[in-house]
PDB file of C-alpha atoms and ligand atoms in Angstrom:
ATOM      1  CA  MET A  12     -27.181 -72.071   9.943  1.00  0.00           C
ATOM      2  CA  ASN A  13     -25.397 -68.715   9.943  1.00  0.00           C
ATOM      3  CA  TYR A  14     -21.935 -69.539  11.160  1.00  0.00           C
ATOM      4  CA  PRO A  15     -20.562 -67.224  13.830  1.00  0.00           C
ATOM      5  CA  GLU A  16     -17.220 -65.518  13.307  1.00  0.00           C
ATOM      6  CA  HIS A  17     -15.279 -67.123  16.139  1.00  0.00           C
ATOM      7  CA  ILE A  18     -14.876 -70.477  17.802  1.00  0.00           C
ATOM      8  CA  TRP A  19     -12.816 -71.696  20.765  1.00  0.00           C
ATOM      9  CA  HIS A  20     -10.404 -74.474  19.813  1.00  0.00           C
ATOM     10  CA  ASN A  21      -7.757 -76.055  22.037  1.00  0.00           C
ATOM     11  CA  GLY A  22      -7.549 -73.095  24.370  1.00  0.00           C
ATOM     12  CA  GLN A  23      -7.798 -70.232  21.872  1.00  0.00           C
ATOM     13  CA  VAL A  24     -10.556 -68.170  20.305  1.00  0.00           C
ATOM     14  CA  LYS A  25      -9.929 -68.300  16.558  1.00  0.00           C
ATOM     15  CA  PRO A  26     -11.739 -67.622  13.258  1.00  0.00           C
ATOM     16  CA  TRP A  27     -14.494 -70.196  12.616  1.00  0.00           C
ATOM     17  CA  ALA A  28     -12.849 -71.460   9.394  1.00  0.00           C
ATOM     18  CA  GLU A  29      -9.571 -72.286  11.141  1.00  0.00           C
ATOM     19  CA  ALA A  30     -10.988 -74.857  13.573  1.00  0.00           C
ATOM     20  CA  THR A  31     -10.433 -77.912  11.393  1.00  0.00           C
ATOM     21  CA  VAL A  32     -10.023 -81.660  12.019  1.00  0.00           C
ATOM     22  CA  HIS A  33      -7.875 -84.110  10.057  1.00  0.00           C
ATOM     23  CA  VAL A  34      -9.814 -86.699   7.992  1.00  0.00           C
ATOM     24  CA  MET A  35      -7.949 -89.451   9.868  1.00  0.00           C
ATOM     25  CA  ALA A  36      -9.045 -88.181  13.303  1.00  0.00           C
ATOM     26  CA  HIS A  37     -10.093 -91.055  15.595  1.00  0.00           C
ATOM     27  CA  GLY A  38     -13.351 -89.309  16.497  1.00  0.00           C
ATOM     28  CA  LEU A  39     -14.466 -89.208  12.886  1.00  0.00           C
ATOM     29  CA  HIS A  40     -13.833 -92.909  12.289  1.00  0.00           C
ATOM     30  CA  TYR A  41     -14.998 -94.349  15.596  1.00  0.00           C
ATOM     31  CA  GLY A  42     -17.448 -91.844  17.067  1.00  0.00           C
ATOM     32  CA  SER A  43     -15.064 -91.091  19.934  1.00  0.00           C
ATOM     33  CA  SER A  44     -16.244 -87.668  20.999  1.00  0.00           C
ATOM     34  CA  VAL A  45     -18.153 -86.405  24.003  1.00  0.00           C
ATOM     35  CA  PHE A  46     -20.108 -83.191  23.910  1.00  0.00           C
ATOM     36  CA  GLU A  47     -22.643 -80.926  25.540  1.00  0.00           C
ATOM     37  CA  GLY A  48     -25.463 -78.646  24.480  1.00  0.00           C
ATOM     38  CA  ILE A  49     -25.878 -75.631  26.753  1.00  0.00           C
ATOM     39  CA  ARG A  50     -28.020 -72.509  26.463  1.00  0.00           C
ATOM     40  CA  SER A  51     -27.497 -68.990  27.680  1.00  0.00           C
ATOM     41  CA  TYR A  52     -30.392 -66.598  28.176  1.00  0.00           C
ATOM     42  CA  ALA A  53     -30.782 -62.846  28.568  1.00  0.00           C
ATOM     43  CA  THR A  54     -31.853 -62.320  32.196  1.00  0.00           C
ATOM     44  CA  PRO A  55     -32.501 -59.164  34.256  1.00  0.00           C
ATOM     45  CA  GLN A  56     -29.015 -59.703  35.787  1.00  0.00           C
ATOM     46  CA  GLY A  57     -27.393 -59.920  32.357  1.00  0.00           C
ATOM     47  CA  GLN A  58     -26.710 -62.878  30.092  1.00  0.00           C
ATOM     48  CA  SER A  59     -26.521 -66.112  32.077  1.00  0.00           C
ATOM     49  CA  ILE A  60     -25.576 -69.648  31.096  1.00  0.00           C
ATOM     50  CA  PHE A  61     -28.027 -72.233  32.427  1.00  0.00           C
ATOM     51  CA  ARG A  62     -26.333 -74.817  34.684  1.00  0.00           C
ATOM     52  CA  LEU A  63     -22.988 -74.334  32.956  1.00  0.00           C
ATOM     53  CA  THR A  64     -21.007 -76.119  35.674  1.00  0.00           C
ATOM     54  CA  ASP A  65     -23.378 -79.112  35.693  1.00  0.00           C
ATOM     55  CA  HIS A  66     -23.097 -79.445  31.916  1.00  0.00           C
ATOM     56  CA  LEU A  67     -19.291 -79.267  31.986  1.00  0.00           C
ATOM     57  CA  GLN A  68     -19.170 -81.798  34.809  1.00  0.00           C
ATOM     58  CA  ARG A  69     -21.311 -84.111  32.682  1.00  0.00           C
ATOM     59  CA  LEU A  70     -18.858 -83.607  29.799  1.00  0.00           C
ATOM     60  CA  HIS A  71     -16.056 -84.784  32.085  1.00  0.00           C
ATOM     61  CA  ALA A  72     -18.203 -87.702  33.282  1.00  0.00           C
ATOM     62  CA  SER A  73     -18.903 -88.775  29.680  1.00  0.00           C
ATOM     63  CA  ALA A  74     -15.152 -88.606  28.953  1.00  0.00           C
ATOM     64  CA  LYS A  75     -14.399 -90.671  32.059  1.00  0.00           C
ATOM     65  CA  ILE A  76     -16.715 -93.441  30.852  1.00  0.00           C
ATOM     66  CA  TYR A  77     -14.685 -93.592  27.616  1.00  0.00           C
ATOM     67  CA  ASP A  78     -11.329 -93.224  29.393  1.00  0.00           C
ATOM     68  CA  MET A  79     -10.693 -90.044  27.410  1.00  0.00           C
ATOM     69  CA  PRO A  80      -8.492 -87.528  29.229  1.00  0.00           C
ATOM     70  CA  VAL A  81      -9.883 -84.018  28.633  1.00  0.00           C
ATOM     71  CA  PRO A  82      -6.982 -81.574  28.816  1.00  0.00           C
ATOM     72  CA  TYR A  83      -9.089 -78.704  30.242  1.00  0.00           C
ATOM     73  CA  ASP A  84     -10.795 -78.713  33.640  1.00  0.00           C
ATOM     74  CA  VAL A  85     -14.345 -77.456  34.211  1.00  0.00           C
ATOM     75  CA  GLN A  86     -13.103 -73.980  35.120  1.00  0.00           C
ATOM     76  CA  ALA A  87     -11.039 -73.605  31.935  1.00  0.00           C
ATOM     77  CA  LEU A  88     -13.945 -74.852  29.818  1.00  0.00           C
ATOM     78  CA  ALA A  89     -16.328 -72.454  31.573  1.00  0.00           C
ATOM     79  CA  LYS A  90     -13.993 -69.591  30.708  1.00  0.00           C
ATOM     80  CA  GLY A  91     -13.890 -70.834  27.095  1.00  0.00           C
ATOM     81  CA  CYS A  92     -17.706 -70.787  26.964  1.00  0.00           C
ATOM     82  CA  ARG A  93     -17.823 -67.215  28.204  1.00  0.00           C
ATOM     83  CA  ASP A  94     -15.011 -66.116  25.884  1.00  0.00           C
ATOM     84  CA  VAL A  95     -16.647 -67.531  22.763  1.00  0.00           C
ATOM     85  CA  ILE A  96     -20.026 -65.925  23.565  1.00  0.00           C
ATOM     86  CA  ARG A  97     -18.299 -62.575  24.022  1.00  0.00           C
ATOM     87  CA  ALA A  98     -16.091 -62.961  20.943  1.00  0.00           C
ATOM     88  CA  ASN A  99     -19.218 -63.472  18.822  1.00  0.00           C
ATOM     89  CA  GLY A 100     -21.176 -60.655  20.494  1.00  0.00           C
ATOM     90  CA  LEU A 101     -24.120 -62.998  21.193  1.00  0.00           C
ATOM     91  CA  GLU A 102     -26.993 -61.861  23.422  1.00  0.00           C
ATOM     92  CA  ARG A 103     -28.133 -65.435  23.945  1.00  0.00           C
ATOM     93  CA  ALA A 104     -26.543 -68.578  22.667  1.00  0.00           C
ATOM     94  CA  TYR A 105     -26.530 -72.301  22.196  1.00  0.00           C
ATOM     95  CA  LEU A 106     -23.101 -73.587  23.227  1.00  0.00           C
ATOM     96  CA  ARG A 107     -21.580 -76.786  21.926  1.00  0.00           C
ATOM     97  CA  PRO A 108     -18.418 -77.899  23.737  1.00  0.00           C
ATOM     98  CA  ILE A 109     -16.939 -81.071  22.235  1.00  0.00           C
ATOM     99  CA  ALA A 110     -13.900 -83.144  23.195  1.00  0.00           C
ATOM    100  CA  TYR A 111     -12.780 -85.648  20.591  1.00  0.00           C
ATOM    101  CA  ARG A 112      -9.985 -88.058  19.912  1.00  0.00           C
ATOM    102  CA  GLY A 113      -7.889 -86.407  17.230  1.00  0.00           C
ATOM    103  CA  LEU A 114      -5.072 -87.522  14.970  1.00  0.00           C
ATOM    104  CA  GLY A 115      -2.386 -89.834  16.300  1.00  0.00           C
ATOM    105  CA  GLY A 116      -1.853 -93.572  16.085  1.00  0.00           C
ATOM    106  CA  PHE A 117      -4.297 -95.981  14.549  1.00  0.00           C
ATOM    107  CA  GLY A 118      -6.796 -98.458  15.912  1.00  0.00           C
ATOM    108  CA  LEU A 119      -9.568 -98.513  18.455  1.00  0.00           C
ATOM    109  CA  SER A 120      -7.448 -98.289  21.583  1.00  0.00           C
ATOM    110  CA  ALA A 121      -4.949 -95.711  20.220  1.00  0.00           C
ATOM    111  CA  GLU A 122      -3.951 -93.086  22.787  1.00  0.00           C
ATOM    112  CA  THR A 123      -4.592 -90.149  20.476  1.00  0.00           C
ATOM    113  CA  PRO A 124      -4.529 -86.531  21.613  1.00  0.00           C
ATOM    114  CA  VAL A 125      -7.894 -85.282  22.864  1.00  0.00           C
ATOM    115  CA  ASP A 126      -8.825 -81.986  21.195  1.00  0.00           C
ATOM    116  CA  VAL A 127     -11.530 -79.666  22.465  1.00  0.00           C
ATOM    117  CA  ALA A 128     -13.694 -77.075  20.734  1.00  0.00           C
ATOM    118  CA  ILE A 129     -16.506 -74.811  21.919  1.00  0.00           C
ATOM    119  CA  ALA A 130     -18.885 -73.297  19.382  1.00  0.00           C
ATOM    120  CA  ALA A 131     -21.574 -70.748  20.229  1.00  0.00           C
ATOM    121  CA  TRP A 132     -24.323 -69.396  17.998  1.00  0.00           C
ATOM    122  CA  HIS A 133     -27.846 -68.104  18.142  1.00  0.00           C
ATOM    123  CA  MET A 134     -30.451 -70.877  18.018  1.00  0.00           C
ATOM    124  CA  GLY A 135     -34.233 -70.528  18.340  1.00  0.00           C
ATOM    125  CA  PRO A 136     -36.578 -73.397  19.324  1.00  0.00           C
ATOM    126  CA  TYR A 137     -34.968 -76.668  18.189  1.00  0.00           C
ATOM    127  CA  LEU A 138     -37.999 -78.541  16.873  1.00  0.00           C
ATOM    128  CA  GLY A 139     -39.555 -75.689  14.835  1.00  0.00           C
ATOM    129  CA  PRO A 140     -40.581 -72.030  15.117  1.00  0.00           C
ATOM    130  CA  ASP A 141     -43.861 -72.203  17.084  1.00  0.00           C
ATOM    131  CA  VAL A 142     -43.533 -75.597  18.793  1.00  0.00           C
ATOM    132  CA  LEU A 143     -43.242 -74.267  22.342  1.00  0.00           C
ATOM    133  CA  GLU A 144     -46.763 -72.858  21.960  1.00  0.00           C
ATOM    134  CA  ALA A 145     -48.439 -75.328  19.625  1.00  0.00           C
ATOM    135  CA  GLY A 146     -46.679 -78.596  20.435  1.00  0.00           C
ATOM    136  CA  ILE A 147     -45.545 -81.288  18.040  1.00  0.00           C
ATOM    137  CA  ASP A 148     -46.876 -84.543  16.638  1.00  0.00           C
ATOM    138  CA  ALA A 149     -44.603 -87.419  17.649  1.00  0.00           C
ATOM    139  CA  CYS A 150     -44.329 -91.090  16.757  1.00  0.00           C
ATOM    140  CA  VAL A 151     -42.844 -94.142  18.401  1.00  0.00           C
ATOM    141  CA  SER A 152     -39.742 -95.139  16.492  1.00  0.00           C
ATOM    142  CA  SER A 153     -39.178 -98.536  14.946  1.00  0.00           C
ATOM    143  CA  TRP A 154     -35.620 -98.185  16.347  1.00  0.00           C
ATOM    144  CA  GLN A 155     -34.943 -99.084  19.970  1.00  0.00           C
ATOM    145  CA  ARG A 156     -32.357 -97.554  22.285  1.00  0.00           C
ATOM    146  CA  PHE A 157     -29.211 -99.489  23.235  1.00  0.00           C
ATOM    147  CA  ALA A 158     -29.526-102.522  25.487  1.00  0.00           C
ATOM    148  CA  PRO A 159     -27.895-102.313  28.950  1.00  0.00           C
ATOM    149  CA  ASN A 160     -24.137-102.836  28.913  1.00  0.00           C
ATOM    150  CA  THR A 161     -23.791-102.267  25.182  1.00  0.00           C
ATOM    151  CA  ILE A 162     -23.325 -98.532  24.567  1.00  0.00           C
ATOM    152  CA  PRO A 163     -23.629 -96.466  27.761  1.00  0.00           C
ATOM    153  CA  ALA A 164     -26.709 -94.265  27.351  1.00  0.00           C
ATOM    154  CA  GLY A 165     -25.553 -92.150  30.289  1.00  0.00           C
ATOM    155  CA  ALA A 166     -22.581 -90.787  28.326  1.00  0.00           C
ATOM    156  CA  LYS A 167     -23.294 -87.953  25.939  1.00  0.00           C
ATOM    157  CA  ALA A 168     -20.959 -89.353  23.297  1.00  0.00           C
ATOM    158  CA  GLY A 169     -20.939 -88.682  19.555  1.00  0.00           C
ATOM    159  CA  GLY A 170     -21.421 -92.354  18.677  1.00  0.00           C
ATOM    160  CA  ASN A 171     -24.688 -92.512  20.662  1.00  0.00           C
ATOM    161  CA  TYR A 172     -26.206 -90.124  18.185  1.00  0.00           C
ATOM    162  CA  LEU A 173     -26.182 -92.715  15.421  1.00  0.00           C
ATOM    163  CA  SER A 174     -29.170 -94.097  17.341  1.00  0.00           C
ATOM    164  CA  GLY A 175     -30.626 -90.584  17.693  1.00  0.00           C
ATOM    165  CA  GLN A 176     -30.238 -89.962  13.958  1.00  0.00           C
ATOM    166  CA  LEU A 177     -32.135 -93.144  13.081  1.00  0.00           C
ATOM    167  CA  VAL A 178     -34.977 -92.138  15.402  1.00  0.00           C
ATOM    168  CA  ALA A 179     -35.125 -88.471  14.333  1.00  0.00           C
ATOM    169  CA  ARG A 180     -34.725 -89.069  10.594  1.00  0.00           C
ATOM    170  CA  GLU A 181     -37.366 -91.805  10.517  1.00  0.00           C
ATOM    171  CA  ALA A 182     -39.803 -89.505  12.351  1.00  0.00           C
ATOM    172  CA  ARG A 183     -39.183 -86.589   9.957  1.00  0.00           C
ATOM    173  CA  ARG A 184     -39.468 -88.845   6.894  1.00  0.00           C
ATOM    174  CA  LEU A 185     -42.878 -90.013   8.117  1.00  0.00           C
ATOM    175  CA  GLY A 186     -43.977 -86.409   8.684  1.00  0.00           C
ATOM    176  CA  PHE A 187     -43.659 -86.278  12.500  1.00  0.00           C
ATOM    177  CA  GLY A 188     -41.971 -83.565  14.553  1.00  0.00           C
ATOM    178  CA  GLU A 189     -39.918 -86.018  16.620  1.00  0.00           C
ATOM    179  CA  GLY A 190     -39.498 -89.716  17.359  1.00  0.00           C
ATOM    180  CA  ILE A 191     -39.758 -91.442  20.741  1.00  0.00           C
ATOM    181  CA  ALA A 192     -37.676 -94.566  21.313  1.00  0.00           C
ATOM    182  CA  LEU A 193     -38.420 -97.620  23.416  1.00  0.00           C
ATOM    183  CA  ALA A 194     -35.694 -99.296  25.459  1.00  0.00           C
ATOM    184  CA  SER A 195     -34.606-102.843  24.610  1.00  0.00           C
ATOM    185  CA  THR A 196     -37.099-103.955  27.290  1.00  0.00           C
ATOM    186  CA  GLY A 197     -39.908-102.571  25.110  1.00  0.00           C
ATOM    187  CA  LEU A 198     -40.663 -99.943  27.762  1.00  0.00           C
ATOM    188  CA  LEU A 199     -40.533 -96.182  27.161  1.00  0.00           C
ATOM    189  CA  SER A 200     -37.121 -94.575  26.994  1.00  0.00           C
ATOM    190  CA  GLU A 201     -36.814 -91.035  25.571  1.00  0.00           C
ATOM    191  CA  GLY A 202     -36.976 -88.889  22.451  1.00  0.00           C
ATOM    192  CA  ALA A 203     -34.174 -88.748  19.882  1.00  0.00           C
ATOM    193  CA  GLY A 204     -32.566 -85.912  21.840  1.00  0.00           C
ATOM    194  CA  GLU A 205     -35.041 -85.205  24.645  1.00  0.00           C
ATOM    195  CA  ASN A 206     -36.346 -86.723  27.866  1.00  0.00           C
ATOM    196  CA  LEU A 207     -40.049 -87.391  28.382  1.00  0.00           C
ATOM    197  CA  PHE A 208     -42.646 -86.358  30.940  1.00  0.00           C
ATOM    198  CA  LEU A 209     -46.160 -87.817  31.004  1.00  0.00           C
ATOM    199  CA  VAL A 210     -48.875 -86.214  33.134  1.00  0.00           C
ATOM    200  CA  PHE A 211     -51.497 -88.323  34.871  1.00  0.00           C
ATOM    201  CA  LYS A 212     -54.023 -86.645  37.200  1.00  0.00           C
ATOM    202  CA  GLY A 213     -51.800 -83.613  37.684  1.00  0.00           C
ATOM    203  CA  ALA A 214     -48.666 -85.649  38.593  1.00  0.00           C
ATOM    204  CA  LEU A 215     -45.514 -85.781  36.462  1.00  0.00           C
ATOM    205  CA  HIS A 216     -44.186 -89.196  35.482  1.00  0.00           C
ATOM    206  CA  THR A 217     -40.781 -89.487  33.845  1.00  0.00           C
ATOM    207  CA  THR A 218     -38.838 -92.506  32.637  1.00  0.00           C
ATOM    208  CA  PRO A 219     -35.954 -93.646  34.893  1.00  0.00           C
ATOM    209  CA  VAL A 220     -32.237 -93.529  34.014  1.00  0.00           C
ATOM    210  CA  SER A 221     -32.304 -97.342  33.833  1.00  0.00           C
ATOM    211  CA  ALA A 222     -34.458 -96.986  30.682  1.00  0.00           C
ATOM    212  CA  ALA A 223     -31.406 -96.321  28.430  1.00  0.00           C
ATOM    213  CA  LEU A 224     -31.655 -92.553  28.528  1.00  0.00           C
ATOM    214  CA  LEU A 225     -29.419 -89.575  29.023  1.00  0.00           C
ATOM    215  CA  ASN A 226     -29.901 -88.167  32.520  1.00  0.00           C
ATOM    216  CA  GLY A 227     -30.955 -84.747  31.272  1.00  0.00           C
ATOM    217  CA  ILE A 228     -30.149 -81.556  33.101  1.00  0.00           C
ATOM    218  CA  THR A 229     -33.450 -80.045  31.940  1.00  0.00           C
ATOM    219  CA  ARG A 230     -35.232 -83.175  33.238  1.00  0.00           C
ATOM    220  CA  ASP A 231     -33.546 -82.705  36.603  1.00  0.00           C
ATOM    221  CA  SER A 232     -34.400 -78.990  36.662  1.00  0.00           C
ATOM    222  CA  ILE A 233     -38.068 -79.750  35.933  1.00  0.00           C
ATOM    223  CA  MET A 234     -38.204 -82.365  38.708  1.00  0.00           C
ATOM    224  CA  VAL A 235     -36.791 -79.838  41.192  1.00  0.00           C
ATOM    225  CA  LEU A 236     -39.022 -76.939  40.078  1.00  0.00           C
ATOM    226  CA  ALA A 237     -42.162 -79.111  39.974  1.00  0.00           C
ATOM    227  CA  ARG A 238     -41.571 -80.533  43.459  1.00  0.00           C
ATOM    228  CA  GLU A 239     -40.884 -77.058  44.839  1.00  0.00           C
ATOM    229  CA  ALA A 240     -44.211 -75.949  43.310  1.00  0.00           C
ATOM    230  CA  GLY A 241     -45.972 -78.798  45.160  1.00  0.00           C
ATOM    231  CA  LEU A 242     -46.446 -81.099  42.165  1.00  0.00           C
ATOM    232  CA  GLU A 243     -45.926 -84.823  42.503  1.00  0.00           C
ATOM    233  CA  VAL A 244     -43.052 -86.215  40.437  1.00  0.00           C
ATOM    234  CA  VAL A 245     -42.533 -89.949  39.872  1.00  0.00           C
ATOM    235  CA  GLU A 246     -39.653 -91.683  38.056  1.00  0.00           C
ATOM    236  CA  ARG A 247     -40.811 -95.028  36.775  1.00  0.00           C
ATOM    237  CA  ASP A 248     -40.906 -97.478  33.900  1.00  0.00           C
ATOM    238  CA  MET A 249     -43.930 -97.084  31.659  1.00  0.00           C
ATOM    239  CA  PRO A 250     -45.313 -99.054  28.716  1.00  0.00           C
ATOM    240  CA  ARG A 251     -45.729 -97.548  25.251  1.00  0.00           C
ATOM    241  CA  GLU A 252     -49.509 -97.284  25.512  1.00  0.00           C
ATOM    242  CA  TYR A 253     -49.190 -94.756  28.335  1.00  0.00           C
ATOM    243  CA  LEU A 254     -48.216 -92.273  25.631  1.00  0.00           C
ATOM    244  CA  TYR A 255     -51.745 -92.651  24.278  1.00  0.00           C
ATOM    245  CA  LEU A 256     -53.464 -92.622  27.672  1.00  0.00           C
ATOM    246  CA  CYS A 257     -51.773 -89.807  29.584  1.00  0.00           C
ATOM    247  CA  ASP A 258     -53.509 -86.447  30.072  1.00  0.00           C
ATOM    248  CA  GLU A 259     -50.502 -84.446  28.876  1.00  0.00           C
ATOM    249  CA  LEU A 260     -47.086 -85.172  27.444  1.00  0.00           C
ATOM    250  CA  PHE A 261     -43.996 -83.086  26.801  1.00  0.00           C
ATOM    251  CA  MET A 262     -40.353 -83.456  25.828  1.00  0.00           C
ATOM    252  CA  CYS A 263     -37.512 -81.590  27.410  1.00  0.00           C
ATOM    253  CA  GLY A 264     -33.871 -80.892  26.765  1.00  0.00           C
ATOM    254  CA  THR A 265     -31.476 -78.009  26.397  1.00  0.00           C
ATOM    255  CA  ALA A 266     -32.236 -77.643  22.687  1.00  0.00           C
ATOM    256  CA  ALA A 267     -35.942 -78.604  22.846  1.00  0.00           C
ATOM    257  CA  GLU A 268     -36.492 -76.704  26.144  1.00  0.00           C
ATOM    258  CA  ILE A 269     -40.066 -77.718  27.026  1.00  0.00           C
ATOM    259  CA  THR A 270     -41.895 -78.845  23.915  1.00  0.00           C
ATOM    260  CA  PRO A 271     -45.499 -80.042  24.325  1.00  0.00           C
ATOM    261  CA  ILE A 272     -46.523 -83.164  22.390  1.00  0.00           C
ATOM    262  CA  ARG A 273     -50.072 -82.961  21.054  1.00  0.00           C
ATOM    263  CA  SER A 274     -50.299 -86.408  19.454  1.00  0.00           C
ATOM    264  CA  VAL A 275     -48.462 -89.734  19.349  1.00  0.00           C
ATOM    265  CA  ASP A 276     -48.843 -92.153  16.438  1.00  0.00           C
ATOM    266  CA  GLY A 277     -51.882 -90.176  15.266  1.00  0.00           C
ATOM    267  CA  ARG A 278     -53.692 -90.388  18.612  1.00  0.00           C
ATOM    268  CA  PRO A 279     -54.372 -87.045  20.339  1.00  0.00           C
ATOM    269  CA  VAL A 280     -52.724 -86.624  23.754  1.00  0.00           C
ATOM    270  CA  GLY A 281     -55.498 -85.534  26.163  1.00  0.00           C
ATOM    271  CA  THR A 282     -57.451 -82.751  24.465  1.00  0.00           C
ATOM    272  CA  GLY A 283     -54.883 -82.566  21.651  1.00  0.00           C
ATOM    273  CA  LYS A 284     -53.600 -79.234  22.961  1.00  0.00           C
ATOM    274  CA  PRO A 285     -50.836 -78.424  25.473  1.00  0.00           C
ATOM    275  CA  GLY A 286     -52.429 -78.800  28.909  1.00  0.00           C
ATOM    276  CA  PRO A 287     -52.261 -76.810  32.169  1.00  0.00           C
ATOM    277  CA  VAL A 288     -49.452 -78.803  33.831  1.00  0.00           C
ATOM    278  CA  THR A 289     -47.252 -78.451  30.742  1.00  0.00           C
ATOM    279  CA  ARG A 290     -47.959 -74.702  30.702  1.00  0.00           C
ATOM    280  CA  ARG A 291     -47.152 -74.486  34.406  1.00  0.00           C
ATOM    281  CA  ILE A 292     -43.815 -76.221  33.881  1.00  0.00           C
ATOM    282  CA  GLN A 293     -43.027 -73.944  30.931  1.00  0.00           C
ATOM    283  CA  ASP A 294     -43.837 -70.903  33.089  1.00  0.00           C
ATOM    284  CA  LEU A 295     -41.648 -72.161  35.952  1.00  0.00           C
ATOM    285  CA  PHE A 296     -38.760 -72.991  33.620  1.00  0.00           C
ATOM    286  CA  PHE A 297     -38.815 -69.880  31.427  1.00  0.00           C
ATOM    287  CA  GLY A 298     -39.549 -67.838  34.564  1.00  0.00           C
ATOM    288  CA  LEU A 299     -35.970 -68.548  35.633  1.00  0.00           C
ATOM    289  CA  PHE A 300     -34.802 -66.304  32.816  1.00  0.00           C
ATOM    290  CA  ASP A 301     -37.143 -63.328  33.307  1.00  0.00           C
ATOM    291  CA  GLY A 302     -36.916 -63.424  37.094  1.00  0.00           C
ATOM    292  CA  ALA A 303     -40.460 -64.762  37.715  1.00  0.00           C
ATOM    293  CA  THR A 304     -38.986 -68.002  39.133  1.00  0.00           C
ATOM    294  CA  PRO A 305     -36.336 -67.364  41.807  1.00  0.00           C
ATOM    295  CA  ASP A 306     -32.982 -68.949  40.994  1.00  0.00           C
ATOM    296  CA  LYS A 307     -32.733 -70.765  44.336  1.00  0.00           C
ATOM    297  CA  HIS A 308     -30.062 -73.195  43.239  1.00  0.00           C
ATOM    298  CA  GLY A 309     -27.588 -70.888  41.538  1.00  0.00           C
ATOM    299  CA  TRP A 310     -28.372 -72.335  38.107  1.00  0.00           C
ATOM    300  CA  LEU A 311     -27.845 -69.047  36.288  1.00  0.00           C
ATOM    301  CA  GLU A 312     -24.123 -68.522  35.751  1.00  0.00           C
ATOM    302  CA  ARG A 313     -23.303 -65.034  34.487  1.00  0.00           C
ATOM    303  CA  VAL A 314     -21.431 -64.600  31.221  1.00  0.00           C
TER     304      VAL A 314
HETATM  305  N1  LIG B  11     -31.622 -87.265  25.878  1.00  0.00           N
HETATM  306  C1  LIG B  11     -30.794 -87.150  24.828  1.00  0.00           C
HETATM  307  C2  LIG B  11     -30.505 -88.341  23.995  1.00  0.00           C
HETATM  308  C3  LIG B  11     -30.214 -85.901  24.532  1.00  0.00           C
HETATM  309  O1  LIG B  11     -29.396 -85.775  23.495  1.00  0.00           O
HETATM  310  C4  LIG B  11     -30.521 -84.790  25.333  1.00  0.00           C
HETATM  311  C5  LIG B  11     -29.929 -83.445  25.015  1.00  0.00           C
HETATM  312  N2  LIG B  11     -28.677 -83.287  25.608  1.00  0.00           N
HETATM  313  C6  LIG B  11     -31.386 -84.962  26.419  1.00  0.00           C
HETATM  314  C7  LIG B  11     -31.922 -86.216  26.657  1.00  0.00           C
HETATM  315  C8  LIG B  11     -31.711 -83.834  27.337  1.00  0.00           C
HETATM  316  O2  LIG B  11     -30.593 -83.518  28.111  1.00  0.00           O
HETATM  317  P1  LIG B  11     -30.329 -82.067  28.679  1.00  0.00           P
HETATM  318  O3  LIG B  11     -31.579 -81.638  29.333  1.00  0.00           O
HETATM  319  O4  LIG B  11     -29.217 -82.236  29.627  1.00  0.00           O
HETATM  320  O5  LIG B  11     -29.991 -81.199  27.516  1.00  0.00           O
END
């Protein structure tokens, strides 16, 4: 990664190297951070951040779950996002706002200060250079997602990504592009950092929020765009073998965008190539950024 020059930290844009954390920070020891991944795109109206307000509201929701008071409201964080993009002269960016329990007191319930940073840098496709076109080979992980009422899957908290690391690192070690996790019920959940859509007979089927997953903003956007385009969208529990039997399969997320999956556990998905519904969804989604898809919902927020 080429580090950008500037970063936003506790209300100020400062040199990247100066945004440091003490080794005794609570967040480092106990995973007590909440964060977001957000992308901006070059659009005909100028650079726009995709669903910035929704992402920052989710950051506040994640913090609420952990009873972590974030000292900046959504508006102040939105300004921070814009400021750090501008300070780094980026034409498009991946933004990473993070609020974390810092230094102060000791122990799990310590009321430490909550510090906030926002980094922004250029990032291409998350899962590899040509994956949006070619798709990836995925596997089902030997690691399951958290059981209900253990670690809240609906919070985007740093500690959750211990699970994600196990899933993603196992998949890479075995030579796969990404891992898919099952919920503690044994039913499908989501990818290490992506939600899932399966296509059966032209309809989109996605796993429900009760299946230990993060309620993705890309997932929501796809459901809205697909329904507006007249496609059927169903949220439902599905067994593992549906990954092998569906006509098409893709992952989605801010980082992964819309990444087709061409095989699971060595079995080809459909024809083994990204199919027409996946392509349609990619066109609708990426069309938001070149103007081909009208931005009916005000999802593009200008830098
Ligand atoms: N699930 C997990 C575990 C994730 O980390 C992400 C990425 N934030 C997603 C799903 C997709 O969420 P979104 O579309 O909001 O980026």
